[in-house]
PDB file of C-alpha atoms in Angstrom:
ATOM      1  CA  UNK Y   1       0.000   0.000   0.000  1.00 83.00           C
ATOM      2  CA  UNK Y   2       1.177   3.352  -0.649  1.00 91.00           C
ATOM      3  CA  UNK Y   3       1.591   5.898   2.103  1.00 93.00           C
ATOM      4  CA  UNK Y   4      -0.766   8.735   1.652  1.00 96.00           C
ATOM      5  CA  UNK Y   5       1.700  10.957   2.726  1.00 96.00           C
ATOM      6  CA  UNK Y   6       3.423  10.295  -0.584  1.00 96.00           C
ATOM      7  CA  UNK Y   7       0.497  10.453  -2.271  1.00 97.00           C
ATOM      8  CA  UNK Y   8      -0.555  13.964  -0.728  1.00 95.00           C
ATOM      9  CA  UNK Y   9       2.991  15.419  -1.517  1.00 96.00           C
ATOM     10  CA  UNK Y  10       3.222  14.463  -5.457  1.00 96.00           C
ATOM     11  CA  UNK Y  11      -0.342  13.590  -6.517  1.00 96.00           C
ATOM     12  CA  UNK Y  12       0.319  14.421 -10.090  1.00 96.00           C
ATOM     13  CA  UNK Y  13       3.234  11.782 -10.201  1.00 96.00           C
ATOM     14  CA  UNK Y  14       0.067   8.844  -9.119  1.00 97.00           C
ATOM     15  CA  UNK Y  15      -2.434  10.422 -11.233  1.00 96.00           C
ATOM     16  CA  UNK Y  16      -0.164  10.125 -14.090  1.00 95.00           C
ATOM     17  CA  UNK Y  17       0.875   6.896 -12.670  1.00 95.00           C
ATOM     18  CA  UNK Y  18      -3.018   5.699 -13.167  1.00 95.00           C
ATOM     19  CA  UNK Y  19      -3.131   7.001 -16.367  1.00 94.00           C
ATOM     20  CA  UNK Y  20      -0.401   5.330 -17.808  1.00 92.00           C
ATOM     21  CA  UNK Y  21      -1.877   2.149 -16.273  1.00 91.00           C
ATOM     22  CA  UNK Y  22      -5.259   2.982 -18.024  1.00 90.00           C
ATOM     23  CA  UNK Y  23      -6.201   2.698 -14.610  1.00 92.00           C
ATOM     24  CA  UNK Y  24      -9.208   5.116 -13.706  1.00 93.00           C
ATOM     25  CA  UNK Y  25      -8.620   5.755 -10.109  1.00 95.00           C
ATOM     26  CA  UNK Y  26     -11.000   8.363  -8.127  1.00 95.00           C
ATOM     27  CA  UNK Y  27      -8.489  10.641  -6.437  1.00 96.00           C
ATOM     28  CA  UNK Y  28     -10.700  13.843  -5.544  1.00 96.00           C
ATOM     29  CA  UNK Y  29     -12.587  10.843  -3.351  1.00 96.00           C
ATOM     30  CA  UNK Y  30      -9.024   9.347  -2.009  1.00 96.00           C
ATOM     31  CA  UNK Y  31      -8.197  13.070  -0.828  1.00 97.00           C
ATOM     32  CA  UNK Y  32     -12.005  13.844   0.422  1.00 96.00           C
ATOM     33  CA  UNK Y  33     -12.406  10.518   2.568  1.00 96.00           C
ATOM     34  CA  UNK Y  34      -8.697  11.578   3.859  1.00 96.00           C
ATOM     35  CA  UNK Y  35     -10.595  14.466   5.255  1.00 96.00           C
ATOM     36  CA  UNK Y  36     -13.500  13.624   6.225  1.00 95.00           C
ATOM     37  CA  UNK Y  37     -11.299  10.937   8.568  1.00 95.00           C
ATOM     38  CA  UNK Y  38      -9.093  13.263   9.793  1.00 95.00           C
ATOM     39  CA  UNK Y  39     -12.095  15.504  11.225  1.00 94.00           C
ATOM     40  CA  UNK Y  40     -13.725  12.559  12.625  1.00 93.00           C
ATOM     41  CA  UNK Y  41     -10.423  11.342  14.426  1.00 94.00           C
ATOM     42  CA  UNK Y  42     -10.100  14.924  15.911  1.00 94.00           C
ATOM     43  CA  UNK Y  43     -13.520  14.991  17.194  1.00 92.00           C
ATOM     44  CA  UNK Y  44     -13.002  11.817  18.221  1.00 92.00           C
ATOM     45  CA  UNK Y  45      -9.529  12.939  20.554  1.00 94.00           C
ATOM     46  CA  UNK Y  46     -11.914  16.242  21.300  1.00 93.00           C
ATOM     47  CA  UNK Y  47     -14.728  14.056  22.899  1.00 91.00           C
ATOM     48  CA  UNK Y  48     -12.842  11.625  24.366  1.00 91.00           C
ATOM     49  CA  UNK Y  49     -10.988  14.376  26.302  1.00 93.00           C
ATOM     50  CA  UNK Y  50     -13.952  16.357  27.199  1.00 92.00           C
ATOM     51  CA  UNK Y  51     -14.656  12.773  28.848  1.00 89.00           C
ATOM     52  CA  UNK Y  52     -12.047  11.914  30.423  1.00 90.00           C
ATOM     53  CA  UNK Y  53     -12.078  15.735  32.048  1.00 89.00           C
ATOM     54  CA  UNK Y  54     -15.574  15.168  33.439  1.00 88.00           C
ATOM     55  CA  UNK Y  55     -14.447  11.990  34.657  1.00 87.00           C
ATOM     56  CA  UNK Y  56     -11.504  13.847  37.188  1.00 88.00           C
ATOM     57  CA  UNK Y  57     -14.012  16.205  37.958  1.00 87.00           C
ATOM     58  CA  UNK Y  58     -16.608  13.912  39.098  1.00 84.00           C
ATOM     59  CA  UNK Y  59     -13.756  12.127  41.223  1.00 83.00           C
ATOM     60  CA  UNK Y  60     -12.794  15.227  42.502  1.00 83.00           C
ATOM     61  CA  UNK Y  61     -16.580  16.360  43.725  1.00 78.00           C
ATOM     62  CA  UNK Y  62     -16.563  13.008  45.168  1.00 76.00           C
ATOM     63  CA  UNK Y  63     -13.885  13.647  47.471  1.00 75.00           C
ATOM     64  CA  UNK Y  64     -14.919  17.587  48.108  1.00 73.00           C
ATOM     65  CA  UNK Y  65     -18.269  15.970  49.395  1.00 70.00           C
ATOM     66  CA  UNK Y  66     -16.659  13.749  51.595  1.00 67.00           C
ATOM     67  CA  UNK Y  67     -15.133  16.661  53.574  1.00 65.00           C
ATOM     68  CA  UNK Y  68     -17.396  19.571  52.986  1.00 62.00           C
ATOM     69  CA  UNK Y  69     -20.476  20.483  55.312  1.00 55.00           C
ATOM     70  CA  UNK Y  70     -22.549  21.920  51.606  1.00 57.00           C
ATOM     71  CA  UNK Y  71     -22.802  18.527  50.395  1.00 68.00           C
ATOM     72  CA  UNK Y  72     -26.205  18.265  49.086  1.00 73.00           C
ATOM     73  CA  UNK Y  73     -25.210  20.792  46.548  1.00 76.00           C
ATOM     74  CA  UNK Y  74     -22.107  19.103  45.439  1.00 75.00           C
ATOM     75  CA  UNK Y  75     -23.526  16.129  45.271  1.00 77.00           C
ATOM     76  CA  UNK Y  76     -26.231  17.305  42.653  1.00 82.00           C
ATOM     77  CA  UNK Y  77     -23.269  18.862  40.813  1.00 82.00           C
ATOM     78  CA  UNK Y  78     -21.691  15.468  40.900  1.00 81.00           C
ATOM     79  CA  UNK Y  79     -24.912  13.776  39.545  1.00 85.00           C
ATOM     80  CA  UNK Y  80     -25.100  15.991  36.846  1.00 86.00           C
ATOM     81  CA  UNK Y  81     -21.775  15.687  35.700  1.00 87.00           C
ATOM     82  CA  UNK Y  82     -22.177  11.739  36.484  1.00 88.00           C
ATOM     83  CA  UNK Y  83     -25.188  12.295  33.939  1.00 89.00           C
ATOM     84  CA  UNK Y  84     -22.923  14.139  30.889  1.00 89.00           C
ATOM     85  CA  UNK Y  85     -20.300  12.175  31.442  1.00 88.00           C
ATOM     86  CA  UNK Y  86     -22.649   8.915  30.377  1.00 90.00           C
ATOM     87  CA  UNK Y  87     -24.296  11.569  27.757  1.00 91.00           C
ATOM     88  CA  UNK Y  88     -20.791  12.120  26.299  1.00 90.00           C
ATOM     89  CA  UNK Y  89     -19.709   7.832  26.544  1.00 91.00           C
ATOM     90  CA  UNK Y  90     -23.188   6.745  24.391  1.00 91.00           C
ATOM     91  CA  UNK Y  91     -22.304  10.007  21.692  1.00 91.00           C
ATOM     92  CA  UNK Y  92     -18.332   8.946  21.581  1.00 92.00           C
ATOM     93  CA  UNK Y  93     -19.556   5.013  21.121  1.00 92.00           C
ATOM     94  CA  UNK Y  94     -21.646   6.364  17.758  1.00 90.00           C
ATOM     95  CA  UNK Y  95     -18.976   8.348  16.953  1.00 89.00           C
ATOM     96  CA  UNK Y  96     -16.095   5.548  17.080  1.00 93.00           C
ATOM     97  CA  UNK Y  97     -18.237   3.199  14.594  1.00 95.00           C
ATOM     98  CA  UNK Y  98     -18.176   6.115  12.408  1.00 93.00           C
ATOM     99  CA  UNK Y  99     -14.366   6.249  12.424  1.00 95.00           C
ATOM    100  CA  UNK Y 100     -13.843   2.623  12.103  1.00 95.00           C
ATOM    101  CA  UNK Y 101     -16.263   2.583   8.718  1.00 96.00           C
ATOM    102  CA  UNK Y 102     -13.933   5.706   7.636  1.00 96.00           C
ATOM    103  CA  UNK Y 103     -11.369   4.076   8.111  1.00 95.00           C
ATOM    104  CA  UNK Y 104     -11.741   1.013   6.335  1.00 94.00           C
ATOM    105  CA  UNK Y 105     -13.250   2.816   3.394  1.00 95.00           C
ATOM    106  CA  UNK Y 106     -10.106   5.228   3.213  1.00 96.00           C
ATOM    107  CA  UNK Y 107      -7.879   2.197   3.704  1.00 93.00           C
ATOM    108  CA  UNK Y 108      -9.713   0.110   1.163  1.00 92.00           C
ATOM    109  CA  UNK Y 109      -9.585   2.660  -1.354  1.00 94.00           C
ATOM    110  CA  UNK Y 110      -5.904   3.531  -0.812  1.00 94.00           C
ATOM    111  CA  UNK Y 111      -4.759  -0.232  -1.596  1.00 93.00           C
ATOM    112  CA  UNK Y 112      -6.420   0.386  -4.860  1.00 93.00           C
ATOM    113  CA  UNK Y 113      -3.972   2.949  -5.934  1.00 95.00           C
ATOM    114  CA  UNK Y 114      -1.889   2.187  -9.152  1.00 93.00           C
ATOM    115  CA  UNK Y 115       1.850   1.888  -8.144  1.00 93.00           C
ATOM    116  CA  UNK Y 116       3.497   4.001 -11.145  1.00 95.00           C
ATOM    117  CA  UNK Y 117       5.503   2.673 -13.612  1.00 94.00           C
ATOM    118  CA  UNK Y 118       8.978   2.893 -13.912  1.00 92.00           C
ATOM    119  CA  UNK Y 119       9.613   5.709 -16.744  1.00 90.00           C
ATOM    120  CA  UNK Y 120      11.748   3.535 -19.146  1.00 88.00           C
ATOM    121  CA  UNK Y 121       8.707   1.223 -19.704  1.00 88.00           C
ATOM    122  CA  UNK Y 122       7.071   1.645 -22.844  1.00 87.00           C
ATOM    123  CA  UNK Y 123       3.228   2.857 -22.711  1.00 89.00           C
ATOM    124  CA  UNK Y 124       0.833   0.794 -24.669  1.00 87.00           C
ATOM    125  CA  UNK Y 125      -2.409  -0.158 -25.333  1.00 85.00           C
ATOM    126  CA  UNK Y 126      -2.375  -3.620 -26.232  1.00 86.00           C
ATOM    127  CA  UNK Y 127       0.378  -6.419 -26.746  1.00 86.00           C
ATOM    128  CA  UNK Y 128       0.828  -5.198 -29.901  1.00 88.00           C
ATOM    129  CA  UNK Y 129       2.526  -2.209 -28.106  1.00 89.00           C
ATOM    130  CA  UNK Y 130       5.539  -4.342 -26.809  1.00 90.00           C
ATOM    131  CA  UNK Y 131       9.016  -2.831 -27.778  1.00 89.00           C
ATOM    132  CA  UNK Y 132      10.958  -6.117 -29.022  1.00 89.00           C
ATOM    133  CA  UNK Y 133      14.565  -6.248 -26.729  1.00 89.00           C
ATOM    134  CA  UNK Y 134      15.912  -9.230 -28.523  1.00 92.00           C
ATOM    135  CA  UNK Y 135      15.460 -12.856 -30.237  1.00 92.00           C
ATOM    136  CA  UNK Y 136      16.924 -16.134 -29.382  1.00 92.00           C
ATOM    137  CA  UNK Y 137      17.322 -18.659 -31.743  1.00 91.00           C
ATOM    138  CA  UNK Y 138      15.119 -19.686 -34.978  1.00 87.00           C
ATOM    139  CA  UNK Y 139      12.095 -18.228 -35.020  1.00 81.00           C
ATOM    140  CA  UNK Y 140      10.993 -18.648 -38.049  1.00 83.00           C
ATOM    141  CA  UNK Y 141       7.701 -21.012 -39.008  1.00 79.00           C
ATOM    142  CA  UNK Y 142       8.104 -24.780 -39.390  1.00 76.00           C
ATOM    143  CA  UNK Y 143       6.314 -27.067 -41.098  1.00 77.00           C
ATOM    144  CA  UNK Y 144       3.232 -29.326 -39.804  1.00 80.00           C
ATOM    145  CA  UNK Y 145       3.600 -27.371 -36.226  1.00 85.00           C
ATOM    146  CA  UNK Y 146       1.977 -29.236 -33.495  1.00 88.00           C
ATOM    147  CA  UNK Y 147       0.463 -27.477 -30.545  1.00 89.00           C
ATOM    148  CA  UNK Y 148       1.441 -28.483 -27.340  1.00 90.00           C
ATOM    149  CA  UNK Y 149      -1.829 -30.467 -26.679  1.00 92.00           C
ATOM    150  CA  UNK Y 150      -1.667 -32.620 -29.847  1.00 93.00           C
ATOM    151  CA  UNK Y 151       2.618 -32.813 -29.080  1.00 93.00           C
ATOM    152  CA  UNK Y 152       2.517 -34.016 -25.621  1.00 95.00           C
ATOM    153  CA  UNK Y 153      -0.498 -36.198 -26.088  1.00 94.00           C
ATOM    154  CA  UNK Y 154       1.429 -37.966 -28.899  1.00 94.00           C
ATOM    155  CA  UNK Y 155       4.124 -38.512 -26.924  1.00 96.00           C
ATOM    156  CA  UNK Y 156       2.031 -39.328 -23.789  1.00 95.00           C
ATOM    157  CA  UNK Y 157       3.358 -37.537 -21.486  1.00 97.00           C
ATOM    158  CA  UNK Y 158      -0.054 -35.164 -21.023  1.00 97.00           C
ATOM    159  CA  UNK Y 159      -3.717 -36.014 -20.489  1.00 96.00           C
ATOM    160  CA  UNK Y 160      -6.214 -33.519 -20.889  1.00 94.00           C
ATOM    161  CA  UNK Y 161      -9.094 -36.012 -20.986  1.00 93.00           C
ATOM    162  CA  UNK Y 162      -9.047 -37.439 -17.573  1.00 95.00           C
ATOM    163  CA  UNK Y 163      -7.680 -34.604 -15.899  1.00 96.00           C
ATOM    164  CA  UNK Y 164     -11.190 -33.154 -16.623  1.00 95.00           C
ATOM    165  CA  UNK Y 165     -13.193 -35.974 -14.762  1.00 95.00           C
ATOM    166  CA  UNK Y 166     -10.807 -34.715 -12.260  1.00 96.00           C
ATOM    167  CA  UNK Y 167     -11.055 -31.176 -12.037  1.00 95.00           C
ATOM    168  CA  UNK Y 168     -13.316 -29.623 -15.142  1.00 95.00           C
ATOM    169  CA  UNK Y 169     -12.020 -27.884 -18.282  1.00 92.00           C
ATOM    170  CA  UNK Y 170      -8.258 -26.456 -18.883  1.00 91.00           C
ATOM    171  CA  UNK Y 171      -7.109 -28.785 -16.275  1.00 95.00           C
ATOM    172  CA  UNK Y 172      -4.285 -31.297 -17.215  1.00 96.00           C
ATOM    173  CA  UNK Y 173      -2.353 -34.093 -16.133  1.00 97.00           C
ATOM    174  CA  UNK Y 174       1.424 -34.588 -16.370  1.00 97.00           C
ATOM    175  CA  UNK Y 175       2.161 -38.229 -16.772  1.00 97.00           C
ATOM    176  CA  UNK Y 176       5.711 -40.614 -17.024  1.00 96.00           C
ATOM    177  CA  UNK Y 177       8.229 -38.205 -18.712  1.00 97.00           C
ATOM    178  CA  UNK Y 178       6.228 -35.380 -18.748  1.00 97.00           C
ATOM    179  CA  UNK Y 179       5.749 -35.774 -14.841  1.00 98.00           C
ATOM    180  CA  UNK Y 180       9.350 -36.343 -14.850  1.00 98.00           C
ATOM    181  CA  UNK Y 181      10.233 -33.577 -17.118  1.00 97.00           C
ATOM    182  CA  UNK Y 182       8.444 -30.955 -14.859  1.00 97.00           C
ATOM    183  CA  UNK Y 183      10.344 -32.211 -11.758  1.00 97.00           C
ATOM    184  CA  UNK Y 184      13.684 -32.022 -14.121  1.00 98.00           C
ATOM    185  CA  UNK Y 185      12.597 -28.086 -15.109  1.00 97.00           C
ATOM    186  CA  UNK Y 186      11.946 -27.178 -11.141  1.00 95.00           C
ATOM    187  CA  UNK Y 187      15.325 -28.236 -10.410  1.00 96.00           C
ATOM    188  CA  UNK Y 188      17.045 -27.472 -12.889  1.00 98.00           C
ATOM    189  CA  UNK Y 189      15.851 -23.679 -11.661  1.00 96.00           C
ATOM    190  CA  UNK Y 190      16.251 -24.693  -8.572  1.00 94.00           C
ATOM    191  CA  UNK Y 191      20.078 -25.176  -8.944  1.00 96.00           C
ATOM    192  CA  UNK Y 192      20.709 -22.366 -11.001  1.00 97.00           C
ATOM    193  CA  UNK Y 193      19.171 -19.516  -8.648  1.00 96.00           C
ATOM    194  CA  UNK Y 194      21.387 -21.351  -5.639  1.00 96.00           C
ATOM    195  CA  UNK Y 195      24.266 -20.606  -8.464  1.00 97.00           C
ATOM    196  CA  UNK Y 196      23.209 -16.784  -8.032  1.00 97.00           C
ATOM    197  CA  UNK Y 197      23.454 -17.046  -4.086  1.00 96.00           C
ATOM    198  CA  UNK Y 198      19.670 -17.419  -3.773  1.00 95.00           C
ATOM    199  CA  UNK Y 199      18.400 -19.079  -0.427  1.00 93.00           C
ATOM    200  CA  UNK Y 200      15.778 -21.870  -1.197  1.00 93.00           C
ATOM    201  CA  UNK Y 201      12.239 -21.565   0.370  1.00 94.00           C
ATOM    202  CA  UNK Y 202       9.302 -24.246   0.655  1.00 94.00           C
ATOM    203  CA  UNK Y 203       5.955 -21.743   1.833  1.00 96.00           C
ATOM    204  CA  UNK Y 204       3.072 -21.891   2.739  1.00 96.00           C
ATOM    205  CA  UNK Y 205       0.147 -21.714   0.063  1.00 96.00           C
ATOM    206  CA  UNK Y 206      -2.400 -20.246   2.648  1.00 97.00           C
ATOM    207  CA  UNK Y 207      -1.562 -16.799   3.610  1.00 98.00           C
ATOM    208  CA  UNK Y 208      -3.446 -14.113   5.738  1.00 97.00           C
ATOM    209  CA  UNK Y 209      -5.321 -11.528   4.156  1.00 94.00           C
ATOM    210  CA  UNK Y 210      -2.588  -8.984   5.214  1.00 94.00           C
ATOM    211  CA  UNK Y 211      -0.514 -11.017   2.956  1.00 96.00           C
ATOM    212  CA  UNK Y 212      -2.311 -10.619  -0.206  1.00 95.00           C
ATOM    213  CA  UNK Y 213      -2.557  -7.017   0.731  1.00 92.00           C
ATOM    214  CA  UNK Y 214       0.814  -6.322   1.618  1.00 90.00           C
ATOM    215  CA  UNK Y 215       1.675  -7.764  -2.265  1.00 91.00           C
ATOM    216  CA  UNK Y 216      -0.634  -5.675  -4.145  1.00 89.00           C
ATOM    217  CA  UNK Y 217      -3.380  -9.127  -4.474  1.00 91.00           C
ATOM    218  CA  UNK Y 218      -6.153  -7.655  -2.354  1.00 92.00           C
ATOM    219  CA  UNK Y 219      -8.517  -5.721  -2.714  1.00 90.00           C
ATOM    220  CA  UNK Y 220      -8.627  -5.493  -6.753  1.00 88.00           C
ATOM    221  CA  UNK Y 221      -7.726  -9.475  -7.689  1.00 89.00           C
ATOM    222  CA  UNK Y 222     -10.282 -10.909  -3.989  1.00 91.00           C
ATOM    223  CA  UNK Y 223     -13.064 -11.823  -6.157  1.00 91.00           C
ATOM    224  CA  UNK Y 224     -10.524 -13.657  -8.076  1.00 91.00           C
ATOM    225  CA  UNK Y 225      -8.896 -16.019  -5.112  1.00 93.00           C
ATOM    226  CA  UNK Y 226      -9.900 -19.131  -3.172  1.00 95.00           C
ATOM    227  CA  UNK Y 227     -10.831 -18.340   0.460  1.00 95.00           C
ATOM    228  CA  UNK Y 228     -11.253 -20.301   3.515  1.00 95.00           C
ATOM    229  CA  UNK Y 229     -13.142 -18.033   5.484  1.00 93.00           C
ATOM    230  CA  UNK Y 230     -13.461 -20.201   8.621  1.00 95.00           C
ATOM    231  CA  UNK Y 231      -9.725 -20.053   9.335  1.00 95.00           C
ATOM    232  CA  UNK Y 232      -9.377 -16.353   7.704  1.00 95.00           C
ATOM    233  CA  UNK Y 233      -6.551 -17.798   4.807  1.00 97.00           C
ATOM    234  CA  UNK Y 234      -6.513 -16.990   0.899  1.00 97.00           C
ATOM    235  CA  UNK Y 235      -4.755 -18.797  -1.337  1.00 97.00           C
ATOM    236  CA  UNK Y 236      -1.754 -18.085  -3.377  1.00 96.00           C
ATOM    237  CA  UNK Y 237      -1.577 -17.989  -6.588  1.00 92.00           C
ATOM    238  CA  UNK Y 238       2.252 -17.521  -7.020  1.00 93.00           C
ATOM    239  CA  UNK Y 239       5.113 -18.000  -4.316  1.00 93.00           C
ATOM    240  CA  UNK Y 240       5.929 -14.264  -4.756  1.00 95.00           C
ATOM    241  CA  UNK Y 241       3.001 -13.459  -1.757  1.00 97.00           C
ATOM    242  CA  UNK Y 242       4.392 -15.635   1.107  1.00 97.00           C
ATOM    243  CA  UNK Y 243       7.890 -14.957   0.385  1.00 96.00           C
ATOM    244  CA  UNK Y 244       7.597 -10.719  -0.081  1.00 94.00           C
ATOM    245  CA  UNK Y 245       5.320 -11.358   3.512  1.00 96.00           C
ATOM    246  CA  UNK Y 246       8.140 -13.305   5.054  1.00 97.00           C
ATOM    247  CA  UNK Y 247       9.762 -10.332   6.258  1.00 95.00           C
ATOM    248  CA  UNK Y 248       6.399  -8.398   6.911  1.00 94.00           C
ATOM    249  CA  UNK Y 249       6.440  -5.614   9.661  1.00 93.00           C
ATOM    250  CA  UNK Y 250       9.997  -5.819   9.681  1.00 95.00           C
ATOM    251  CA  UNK Y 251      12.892  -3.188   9.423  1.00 95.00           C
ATOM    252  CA  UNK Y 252      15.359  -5.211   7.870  1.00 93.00           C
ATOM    253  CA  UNK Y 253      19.360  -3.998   7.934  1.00 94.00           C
ATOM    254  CA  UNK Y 254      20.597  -2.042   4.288  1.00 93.00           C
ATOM    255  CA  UNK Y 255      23.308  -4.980   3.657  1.00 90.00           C
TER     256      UNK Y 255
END
């Protein structure tokens, strides 16, 4: 999530940011639910004071009556103050459920923000906007191409025709070689980012919802995800979420 304060300080920089995304982001809202929350929070601190003030002087009456001969009439002070002060408790407990929905509609709406794109990346429309970097190898046509469904059934090492009893359309199953082959390509990764000094990681594939927002998943992509609601867990749909989160809430050390 973006920190409004960033936001507040450069909003031209996001708004262009949203634009180049062909995101269309409300901002005027963003900045109008930031202040609408901010006077609600202050009233909040301004009623909550006023509170706890009544509260020391009702205390204070309490002992006054204690020692003073006049106590009938500081005791109906004290019951009248008694009287605001549970005036002033019912008000502030409307008041805080207003905060709290401001709050999560501000927050909700500031995960939504477009982060901007880096300003060496080219700005398209469609695919057919990608700036070419480079080729490798032939790319030219071949004869009697086979997609990959007709190639790795005919070499059986993919079934698309059980895997639907299994789990419905666009599902597959990798079978001998091509079982094989997969657990050949994940290592053969696997050894070349340890070449590169990178630490392996086996995480987990349910994640707290302050995962998938910490990662940019949630709220936009939510409809989008598997949930297990009873236990409060999403799951992943790439090991990028659980291993950005691993470190989450945590000032890590420059080096």
């Amino acid at each position: 999530m973006i920190p409004f304060e960033h936001i507040k300080k450069n909003p031209e920089y996001f708004q262009n940011g949203a634009s180049k995304k062909k995101v269309n982001f409300d901002f005027p809202s963003l900045f109008q639910l930031a202040s609408e929350l901010s006077e609600a929070q202050k009233k909040q601190q301004d009623m909550r004071a006023q509170r706890n003030k009544l509260s020391q002087e009702v205390g204070l009456l309490a002992r006054r009556t204690e020692e003073s001969e006049s106590s009938d009439i500081l005791k109906a002070k004290r019951s009248e103050l008694i009287g605001q002060v549970a005036q002033l408790k019912k008000e502030l407990a409307v008041y805080d459920i207003t905060v709290r929905d401001k709050k999560a509609a501000f927050k909700d709406l500031l995960l939504r923000v477009p982060q901007p794109p880096r300003d060496d990346v080219p700005i398209g429309f469609s695919d057919q906007d990608n700036v070419e970097v480079k080729q490798v190898g032939d790319v030219s046509p071949k004869d009697k191409q086979l997609s990959h469904k007709e190639l790795g059934e005919s070499l059986q090492i993919i079934n698309f025709e059980h895997a639907v009893k299994l789990s419905g359309s666009r599902s597959y199953v990798l079978t001998g070689k091509g079982a094989l082959l997969e657990q050949a390509i994940l290592r053969l990764a696997y050894d070349f980012c340890i070449q590169q000094n990178y630490r392996a990681m086996s995480v987990p594939v349910l994640v707290t919802e302050e995962c998938m927002e910490g990662t940019g998943y949630f709220p936009v992509g939510k409809e989008q995800s598997y949930h297990c609601p009873q236990d409060k867990l999403s799951l992943v749909g790439t090991g990028e979420v659980p291993v950005c989160a691993f470190y989450m809430n945590e000032t890590l050390n420059e080096k």
